[in-house]
Tab-separated table of N, CA and C in Angstrom:
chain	number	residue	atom	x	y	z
G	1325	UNK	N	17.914	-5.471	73.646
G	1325	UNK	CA	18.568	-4.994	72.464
G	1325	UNK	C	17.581	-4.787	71.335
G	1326	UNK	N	17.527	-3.685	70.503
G	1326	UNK	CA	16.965	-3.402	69.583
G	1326	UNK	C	17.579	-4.453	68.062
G	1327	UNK	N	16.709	-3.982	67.195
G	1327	UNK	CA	17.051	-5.722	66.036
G	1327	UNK	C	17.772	-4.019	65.066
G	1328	UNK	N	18.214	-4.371	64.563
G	1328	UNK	CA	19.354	-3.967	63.664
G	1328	UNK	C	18.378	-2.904	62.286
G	1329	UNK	N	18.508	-2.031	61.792
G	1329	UNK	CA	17.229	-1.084	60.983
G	1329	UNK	C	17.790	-2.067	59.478
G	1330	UNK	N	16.580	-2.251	59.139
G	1330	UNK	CA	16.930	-2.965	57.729
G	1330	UNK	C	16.534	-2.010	56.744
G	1331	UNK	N	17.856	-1.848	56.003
G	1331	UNK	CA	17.741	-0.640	54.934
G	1331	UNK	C	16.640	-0.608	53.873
G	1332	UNK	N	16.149	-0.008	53.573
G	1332	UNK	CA	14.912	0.185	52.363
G	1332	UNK	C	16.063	-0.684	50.920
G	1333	UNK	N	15.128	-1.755	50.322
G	1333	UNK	CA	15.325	-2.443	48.960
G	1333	UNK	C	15.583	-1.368	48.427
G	1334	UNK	N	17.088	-1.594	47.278
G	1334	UNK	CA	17.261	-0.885	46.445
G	1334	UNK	C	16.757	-0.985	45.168
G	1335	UNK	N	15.950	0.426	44.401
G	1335	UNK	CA	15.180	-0.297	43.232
G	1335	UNK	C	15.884	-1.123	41.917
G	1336	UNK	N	15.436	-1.530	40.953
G	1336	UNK	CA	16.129	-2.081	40.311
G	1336	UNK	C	16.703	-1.005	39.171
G	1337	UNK	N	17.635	-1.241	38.849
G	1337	UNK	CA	17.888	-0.078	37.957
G	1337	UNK	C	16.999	-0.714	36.942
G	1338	UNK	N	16.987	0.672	35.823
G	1338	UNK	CA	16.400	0.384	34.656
G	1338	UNK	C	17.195	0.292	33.613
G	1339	UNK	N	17.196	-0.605	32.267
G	1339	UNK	CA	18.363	-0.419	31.152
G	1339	UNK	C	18.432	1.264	30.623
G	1340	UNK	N	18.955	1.052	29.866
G	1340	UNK	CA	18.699	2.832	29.280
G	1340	UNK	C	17.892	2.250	27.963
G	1341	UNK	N	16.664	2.982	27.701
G	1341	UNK	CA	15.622	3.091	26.643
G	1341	UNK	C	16.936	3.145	25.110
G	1342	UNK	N	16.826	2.095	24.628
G	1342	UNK	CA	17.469	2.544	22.975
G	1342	UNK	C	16.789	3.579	22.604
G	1343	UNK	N	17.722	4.546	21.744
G	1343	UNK	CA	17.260	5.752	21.056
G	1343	UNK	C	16.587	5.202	19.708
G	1344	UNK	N	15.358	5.515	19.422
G	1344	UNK	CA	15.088	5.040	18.280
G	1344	UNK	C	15.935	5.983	16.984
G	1345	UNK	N	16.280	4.872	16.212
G	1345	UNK	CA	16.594	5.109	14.863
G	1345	UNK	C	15.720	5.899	13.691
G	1346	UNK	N	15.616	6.758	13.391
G	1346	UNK	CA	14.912	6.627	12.002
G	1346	UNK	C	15.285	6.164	11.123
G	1347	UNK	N	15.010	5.083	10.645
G	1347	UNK	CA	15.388	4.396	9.712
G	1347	UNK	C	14.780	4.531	8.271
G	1348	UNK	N	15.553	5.599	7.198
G	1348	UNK	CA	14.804	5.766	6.180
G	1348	UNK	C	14.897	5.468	5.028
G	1349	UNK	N	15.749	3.963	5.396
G	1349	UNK	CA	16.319	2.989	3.925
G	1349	UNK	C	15.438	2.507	3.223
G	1350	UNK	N	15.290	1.890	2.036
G	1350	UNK	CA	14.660	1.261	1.032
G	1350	UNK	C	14.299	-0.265	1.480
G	1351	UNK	N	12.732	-0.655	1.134
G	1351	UNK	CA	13.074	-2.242	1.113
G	1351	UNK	C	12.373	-2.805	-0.073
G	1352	UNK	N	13.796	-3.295	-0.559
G	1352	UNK	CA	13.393	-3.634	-2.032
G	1352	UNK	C	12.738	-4.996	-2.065
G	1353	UNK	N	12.088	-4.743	-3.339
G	1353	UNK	CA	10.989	-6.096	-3.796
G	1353	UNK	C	11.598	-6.191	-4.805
G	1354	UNK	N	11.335	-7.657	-5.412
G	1354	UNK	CA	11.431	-7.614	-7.032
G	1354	UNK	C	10.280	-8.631	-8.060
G	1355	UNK	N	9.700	-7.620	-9.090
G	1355	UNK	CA	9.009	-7.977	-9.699
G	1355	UNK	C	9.288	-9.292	-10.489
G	1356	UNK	N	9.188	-10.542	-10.281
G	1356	UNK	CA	9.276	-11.586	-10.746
G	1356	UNK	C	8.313	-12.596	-12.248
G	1357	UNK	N	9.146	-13.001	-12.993
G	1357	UNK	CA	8.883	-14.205	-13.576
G	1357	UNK	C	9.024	-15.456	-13.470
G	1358	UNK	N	8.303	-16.341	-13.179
G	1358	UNK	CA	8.543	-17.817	-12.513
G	1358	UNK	C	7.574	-18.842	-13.577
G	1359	UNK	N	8.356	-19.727	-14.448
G	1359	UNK	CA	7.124	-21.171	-15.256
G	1359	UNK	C	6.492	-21.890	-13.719
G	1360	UNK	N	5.795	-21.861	-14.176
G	1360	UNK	CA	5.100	-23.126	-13.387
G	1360	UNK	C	4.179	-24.132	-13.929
G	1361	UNK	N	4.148	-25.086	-13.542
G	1361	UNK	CA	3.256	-26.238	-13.977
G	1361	UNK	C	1.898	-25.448	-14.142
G	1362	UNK	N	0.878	-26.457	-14.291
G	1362	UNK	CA	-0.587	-25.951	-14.748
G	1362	UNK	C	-0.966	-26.275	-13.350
G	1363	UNK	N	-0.533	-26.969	-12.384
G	1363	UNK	CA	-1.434	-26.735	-11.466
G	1363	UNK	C	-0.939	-25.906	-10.260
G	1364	UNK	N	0.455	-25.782	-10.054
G	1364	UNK	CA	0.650	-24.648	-9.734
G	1364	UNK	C	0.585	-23.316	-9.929
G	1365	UNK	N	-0.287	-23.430	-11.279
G	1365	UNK	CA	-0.741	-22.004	-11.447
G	1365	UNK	C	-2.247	-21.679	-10.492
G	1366	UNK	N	-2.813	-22.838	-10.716
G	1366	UNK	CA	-4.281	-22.852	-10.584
G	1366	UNK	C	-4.177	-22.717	-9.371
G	1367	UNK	N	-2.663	-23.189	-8.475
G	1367	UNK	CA	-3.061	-22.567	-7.062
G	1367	UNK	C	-2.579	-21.573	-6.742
G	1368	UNK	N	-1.836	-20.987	-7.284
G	1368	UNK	CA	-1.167	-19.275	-7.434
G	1368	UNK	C	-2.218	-18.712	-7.838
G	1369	UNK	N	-3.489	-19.040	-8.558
G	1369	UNK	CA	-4.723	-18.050	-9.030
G	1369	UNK	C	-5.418	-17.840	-7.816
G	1370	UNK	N	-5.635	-19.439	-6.851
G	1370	UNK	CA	-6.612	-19.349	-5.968
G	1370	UNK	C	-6.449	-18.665	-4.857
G	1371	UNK	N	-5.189	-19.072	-4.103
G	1371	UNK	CA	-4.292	-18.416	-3.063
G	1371	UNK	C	-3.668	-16.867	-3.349
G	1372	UNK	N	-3.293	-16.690	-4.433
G	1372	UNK	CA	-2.066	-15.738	-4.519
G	1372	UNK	C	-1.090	-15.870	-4.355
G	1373	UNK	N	-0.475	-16.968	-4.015
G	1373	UNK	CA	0.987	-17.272	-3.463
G	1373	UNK	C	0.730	-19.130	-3.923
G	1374	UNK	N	2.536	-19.452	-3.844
G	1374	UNK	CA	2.703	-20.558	-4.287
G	1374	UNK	C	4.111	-21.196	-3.959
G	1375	UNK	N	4.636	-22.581	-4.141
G	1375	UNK	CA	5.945	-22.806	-3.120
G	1375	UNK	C	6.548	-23.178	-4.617
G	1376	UNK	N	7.963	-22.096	-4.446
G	1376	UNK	CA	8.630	-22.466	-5.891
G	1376	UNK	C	9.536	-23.588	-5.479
G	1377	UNK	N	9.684	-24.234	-6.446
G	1377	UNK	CA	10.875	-25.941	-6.222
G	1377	UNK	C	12.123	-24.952	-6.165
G	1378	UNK	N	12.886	-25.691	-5.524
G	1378	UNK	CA	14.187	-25.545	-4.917
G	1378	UNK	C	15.483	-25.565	-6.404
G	1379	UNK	N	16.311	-24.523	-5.811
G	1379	UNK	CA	17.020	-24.459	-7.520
G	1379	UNK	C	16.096	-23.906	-8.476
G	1380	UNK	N	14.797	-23.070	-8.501
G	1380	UNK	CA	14.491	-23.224	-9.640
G	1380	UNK	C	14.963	-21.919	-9.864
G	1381	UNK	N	15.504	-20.879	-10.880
G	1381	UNK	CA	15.707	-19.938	-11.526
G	1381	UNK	C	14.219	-18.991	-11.612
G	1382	UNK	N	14.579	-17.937	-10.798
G	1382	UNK	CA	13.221	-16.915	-11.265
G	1382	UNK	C	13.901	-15.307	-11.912
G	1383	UNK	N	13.192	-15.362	-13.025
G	1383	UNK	CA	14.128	-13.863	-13.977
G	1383	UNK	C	12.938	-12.665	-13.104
G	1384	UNK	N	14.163	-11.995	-12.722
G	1384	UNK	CA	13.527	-10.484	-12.285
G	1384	UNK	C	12.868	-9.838	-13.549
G	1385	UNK	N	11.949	-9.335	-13.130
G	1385	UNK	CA	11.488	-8.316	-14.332
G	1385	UNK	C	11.970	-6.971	-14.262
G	1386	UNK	N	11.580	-6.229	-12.702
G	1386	UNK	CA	11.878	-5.156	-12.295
G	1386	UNK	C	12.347	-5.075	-10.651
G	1387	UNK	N	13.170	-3.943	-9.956
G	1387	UNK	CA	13.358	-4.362	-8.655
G	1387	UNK	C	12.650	-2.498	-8.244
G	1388	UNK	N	12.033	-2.501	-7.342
G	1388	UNK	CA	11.642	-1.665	-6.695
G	1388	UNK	C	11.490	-1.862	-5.367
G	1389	UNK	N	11.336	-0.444	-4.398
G	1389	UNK	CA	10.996	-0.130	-3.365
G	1389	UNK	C	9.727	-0.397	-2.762
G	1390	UNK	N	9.605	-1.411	-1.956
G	1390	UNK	CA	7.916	-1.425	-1.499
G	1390	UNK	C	7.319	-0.372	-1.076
G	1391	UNK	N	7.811	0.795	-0.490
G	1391	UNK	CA	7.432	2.093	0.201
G	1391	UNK	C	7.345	2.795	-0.845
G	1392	UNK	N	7.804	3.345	-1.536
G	1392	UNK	CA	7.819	4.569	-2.277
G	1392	UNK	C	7.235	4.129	-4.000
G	1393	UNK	N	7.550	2.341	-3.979
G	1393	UNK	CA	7.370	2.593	-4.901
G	1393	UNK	C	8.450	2.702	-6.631
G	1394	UNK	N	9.242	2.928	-6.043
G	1394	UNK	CA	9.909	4.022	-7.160
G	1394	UNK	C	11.332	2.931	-7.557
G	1395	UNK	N	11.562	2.832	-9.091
G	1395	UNK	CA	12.812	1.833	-9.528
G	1395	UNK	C	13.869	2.022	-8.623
G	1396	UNK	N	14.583	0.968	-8.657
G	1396	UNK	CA	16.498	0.738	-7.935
G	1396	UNK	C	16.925	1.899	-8.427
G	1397	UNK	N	17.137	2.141	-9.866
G	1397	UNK	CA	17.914	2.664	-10.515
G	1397	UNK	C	17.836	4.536	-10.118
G	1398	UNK	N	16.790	5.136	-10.246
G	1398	UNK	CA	16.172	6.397	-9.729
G	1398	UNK	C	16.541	6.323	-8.313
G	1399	UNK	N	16.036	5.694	-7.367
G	1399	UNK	CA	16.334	6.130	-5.893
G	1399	UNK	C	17.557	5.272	-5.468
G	1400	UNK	N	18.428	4.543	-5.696
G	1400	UNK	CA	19.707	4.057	-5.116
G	1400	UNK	C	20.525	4.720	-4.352
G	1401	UNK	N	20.702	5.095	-3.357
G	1401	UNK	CA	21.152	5.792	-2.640
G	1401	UNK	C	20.779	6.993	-1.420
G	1402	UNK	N	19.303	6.794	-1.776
G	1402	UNK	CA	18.344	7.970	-1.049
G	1402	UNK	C	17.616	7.195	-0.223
G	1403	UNK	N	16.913	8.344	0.572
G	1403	UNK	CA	16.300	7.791	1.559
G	1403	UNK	C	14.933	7.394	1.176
G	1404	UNK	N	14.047	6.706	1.691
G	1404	UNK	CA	12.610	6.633	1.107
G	1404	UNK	C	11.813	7.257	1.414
G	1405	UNK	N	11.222	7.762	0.419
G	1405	UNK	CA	10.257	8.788	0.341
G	1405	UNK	C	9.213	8.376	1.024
G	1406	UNK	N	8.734	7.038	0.940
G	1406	UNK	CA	6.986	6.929	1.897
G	1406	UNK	C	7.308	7.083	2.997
G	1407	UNK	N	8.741	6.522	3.517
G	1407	UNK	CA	9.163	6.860	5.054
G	1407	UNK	C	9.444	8.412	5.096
G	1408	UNK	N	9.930	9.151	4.551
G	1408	UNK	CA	9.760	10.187	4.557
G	1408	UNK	C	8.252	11.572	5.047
G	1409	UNK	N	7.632	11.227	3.908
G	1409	UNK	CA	6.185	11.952	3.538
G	1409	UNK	C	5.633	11.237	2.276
G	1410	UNK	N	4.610	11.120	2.647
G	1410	UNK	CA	3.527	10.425	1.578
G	1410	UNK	C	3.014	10.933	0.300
G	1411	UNK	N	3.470	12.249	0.461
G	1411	UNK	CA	3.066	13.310	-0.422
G	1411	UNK	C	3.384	12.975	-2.205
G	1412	UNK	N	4.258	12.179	-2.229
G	1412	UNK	CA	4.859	11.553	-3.697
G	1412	UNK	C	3.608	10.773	-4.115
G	1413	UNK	N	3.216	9.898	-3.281
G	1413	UNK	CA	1.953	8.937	-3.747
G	1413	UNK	C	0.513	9.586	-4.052
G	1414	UNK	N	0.217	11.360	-3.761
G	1414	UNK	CA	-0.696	11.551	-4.321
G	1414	UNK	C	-0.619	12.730	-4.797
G	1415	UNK	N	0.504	13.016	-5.536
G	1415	UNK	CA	0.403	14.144	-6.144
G	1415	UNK	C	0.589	14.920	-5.484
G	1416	UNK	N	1.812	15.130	-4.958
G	1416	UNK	CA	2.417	16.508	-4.396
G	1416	UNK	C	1.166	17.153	-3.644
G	1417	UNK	N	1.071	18.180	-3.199
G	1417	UNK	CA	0.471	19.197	-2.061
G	1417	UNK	C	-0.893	19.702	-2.613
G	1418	UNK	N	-1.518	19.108	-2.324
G	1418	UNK	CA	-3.187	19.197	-2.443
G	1418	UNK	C	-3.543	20.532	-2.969
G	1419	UNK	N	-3.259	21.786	-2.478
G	1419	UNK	CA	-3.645	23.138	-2.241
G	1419	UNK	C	-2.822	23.770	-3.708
G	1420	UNK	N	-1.683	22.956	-4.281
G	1420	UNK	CA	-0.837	23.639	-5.075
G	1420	UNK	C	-1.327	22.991	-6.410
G	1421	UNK	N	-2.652	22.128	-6.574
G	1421	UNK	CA	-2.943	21.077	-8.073
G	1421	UNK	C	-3.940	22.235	-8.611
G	1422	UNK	N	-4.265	21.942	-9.486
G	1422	UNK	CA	-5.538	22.615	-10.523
G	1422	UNK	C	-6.671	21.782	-10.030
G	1423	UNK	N	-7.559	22.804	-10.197
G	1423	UNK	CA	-8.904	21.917	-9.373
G	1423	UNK	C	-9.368	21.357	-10.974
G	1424	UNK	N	-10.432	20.670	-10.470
G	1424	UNK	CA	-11.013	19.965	-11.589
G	1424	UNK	C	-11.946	20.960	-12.304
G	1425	UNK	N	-11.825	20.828	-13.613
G	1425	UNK	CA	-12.986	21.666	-14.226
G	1425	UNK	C	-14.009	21.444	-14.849
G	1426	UNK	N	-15.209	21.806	-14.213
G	1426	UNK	CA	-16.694	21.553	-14.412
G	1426	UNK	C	-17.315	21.774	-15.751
G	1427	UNK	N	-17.530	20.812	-16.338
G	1427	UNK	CA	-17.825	21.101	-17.958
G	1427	UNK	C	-19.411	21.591	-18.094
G	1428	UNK	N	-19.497	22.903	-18.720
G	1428	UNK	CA	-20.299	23.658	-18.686
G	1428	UNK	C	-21.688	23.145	-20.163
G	1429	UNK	N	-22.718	22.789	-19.762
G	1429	UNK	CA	-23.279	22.604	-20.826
G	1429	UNK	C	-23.288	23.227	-21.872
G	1430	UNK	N	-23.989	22.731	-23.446
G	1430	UNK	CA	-24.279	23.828	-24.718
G	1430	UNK	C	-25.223	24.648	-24.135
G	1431	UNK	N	-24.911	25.948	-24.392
G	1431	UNK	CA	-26.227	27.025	-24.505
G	1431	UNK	C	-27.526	26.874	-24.546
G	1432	UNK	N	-27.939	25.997	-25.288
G	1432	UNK	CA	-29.434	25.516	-25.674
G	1432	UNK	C	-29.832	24.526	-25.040
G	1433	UNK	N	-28.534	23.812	-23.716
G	1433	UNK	CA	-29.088	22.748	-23.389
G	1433	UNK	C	-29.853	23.099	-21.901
G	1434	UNK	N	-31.259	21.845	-21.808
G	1434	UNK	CA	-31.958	21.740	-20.243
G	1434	UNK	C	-31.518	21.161	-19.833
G	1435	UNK	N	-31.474	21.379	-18.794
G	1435	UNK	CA	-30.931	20.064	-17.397
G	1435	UNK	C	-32.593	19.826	-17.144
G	1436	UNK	N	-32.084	18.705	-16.741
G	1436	UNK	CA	-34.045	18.239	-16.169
G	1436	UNK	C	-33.402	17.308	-14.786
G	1437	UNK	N	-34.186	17.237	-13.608
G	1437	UNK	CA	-33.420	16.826	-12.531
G	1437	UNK	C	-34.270	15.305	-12.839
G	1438	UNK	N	-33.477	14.262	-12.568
G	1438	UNK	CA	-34.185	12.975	-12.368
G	1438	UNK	C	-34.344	12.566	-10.912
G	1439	UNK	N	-34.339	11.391	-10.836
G	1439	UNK	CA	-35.119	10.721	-9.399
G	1439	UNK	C	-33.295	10.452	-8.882
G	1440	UNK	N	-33.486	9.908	-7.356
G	1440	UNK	CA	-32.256	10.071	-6.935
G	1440	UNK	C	-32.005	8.315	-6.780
G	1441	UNK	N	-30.861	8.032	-7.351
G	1441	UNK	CA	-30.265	6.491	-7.490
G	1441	UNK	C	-29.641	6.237	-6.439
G	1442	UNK	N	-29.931	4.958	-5.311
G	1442	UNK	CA	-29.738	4.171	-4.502
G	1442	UNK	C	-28.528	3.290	-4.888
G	1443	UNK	N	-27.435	3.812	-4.253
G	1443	UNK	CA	-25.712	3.151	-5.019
G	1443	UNK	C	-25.546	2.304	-3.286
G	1444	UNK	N	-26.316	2.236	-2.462
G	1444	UNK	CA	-26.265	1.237	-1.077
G	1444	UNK	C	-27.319	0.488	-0.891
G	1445	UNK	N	-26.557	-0.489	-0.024
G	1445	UNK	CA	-27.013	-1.488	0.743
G	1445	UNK	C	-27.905	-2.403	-0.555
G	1446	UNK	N	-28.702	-3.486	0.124
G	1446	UNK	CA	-29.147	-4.103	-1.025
G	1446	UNK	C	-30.211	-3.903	-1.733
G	1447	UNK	N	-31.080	-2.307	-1.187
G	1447	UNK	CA	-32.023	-2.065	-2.569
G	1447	UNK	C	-31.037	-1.646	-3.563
G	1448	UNK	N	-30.218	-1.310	-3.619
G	1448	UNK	CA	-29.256	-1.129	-4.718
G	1448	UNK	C	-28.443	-2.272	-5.369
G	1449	UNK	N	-28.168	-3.106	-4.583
G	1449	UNK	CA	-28.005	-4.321	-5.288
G	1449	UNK	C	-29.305	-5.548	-5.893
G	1450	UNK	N	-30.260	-4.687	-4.988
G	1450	UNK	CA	-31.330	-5.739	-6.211
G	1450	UNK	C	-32.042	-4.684	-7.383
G	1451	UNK	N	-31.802	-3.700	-7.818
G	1451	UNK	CA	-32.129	-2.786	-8.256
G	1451	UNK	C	-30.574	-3.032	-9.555
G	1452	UNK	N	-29.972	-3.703	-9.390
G	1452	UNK	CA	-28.798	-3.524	-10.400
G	1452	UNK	C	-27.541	-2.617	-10.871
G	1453	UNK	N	-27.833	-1.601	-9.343
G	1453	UNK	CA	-26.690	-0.814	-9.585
G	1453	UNK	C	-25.375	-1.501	-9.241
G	1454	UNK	N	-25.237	-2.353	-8.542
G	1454	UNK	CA	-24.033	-3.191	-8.273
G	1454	UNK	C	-23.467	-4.234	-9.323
G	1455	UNK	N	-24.577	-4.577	-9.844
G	1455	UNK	CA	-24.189	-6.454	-10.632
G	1455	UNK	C	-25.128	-5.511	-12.238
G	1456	UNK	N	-24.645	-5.989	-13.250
G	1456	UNK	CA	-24.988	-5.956	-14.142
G	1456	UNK	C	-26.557	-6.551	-14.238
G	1457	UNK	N	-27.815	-5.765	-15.062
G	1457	UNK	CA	-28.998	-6.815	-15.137
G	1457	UNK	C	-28.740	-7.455	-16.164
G	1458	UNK	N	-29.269	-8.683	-15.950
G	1458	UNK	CA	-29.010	-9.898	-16.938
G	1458	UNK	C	-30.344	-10.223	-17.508
């Protein structure tokens, strides 16, 4: 007698891939005022951050959008612009600004070319273009 054909493993199915969302809501921050002791300042200077006591009252100053940027009050209801296009954060469309304009010397004046200044690495920092000479 022959042994019985054992069917090929069925694969596993796969879930179905979630559709991603674009998600182009706001996430608000808020600009804060908080007292603190003197030495919780001194470690809010050192760190940047600090653990506020429990119950304590902190007055908003301002509430804004971490992305865009831009007050509650102006964008409430819209989508966010940095999620959007970035284009708000530097001045609208590059090609559509006024170029900068090159200020043309007086009539009577020479240009005289000088020597060329080292703004890298550390002949430039021992040379004083970095640190003030003292």
């Amino acid at each position: 007698m022959q042994a019985p054909a054992k069917a090929a493993p069925a694969e596993p199915t796969k879930a179905p891939e979630p559709t991603k969302v674009n998600d182009l809501s706001h996430v608000w921050v808020v600009a804060a005022e908080v007292e603190v002791t003197p030495r919780i300042a001194s470690i809010a200077d050192f760190r940047g951050s600090f653990k506020a006591a429990e119950g304590q009252r902190v007055e908003a100053l301002e509430v804004y959008c971490r992305g865009c940027r831009r007050p509650y009050d102006e964008v409430r209801g819209n989508d966010c612009a940095a999620k959007v296009d970035n284009t708000h954060l530097i001045g609208g469309d590059q090609s559509q600004r006024a170029k900068r304009k090159v200020v043309t010397p007086p009539p009577n004046a020479r240009i005289i070319p000088g020597a060329t200044i080292n703004r890298r690495g550390i002949g430039a920092y021992m040379s004083g273009v970095s640190r003030p000479k003292s």
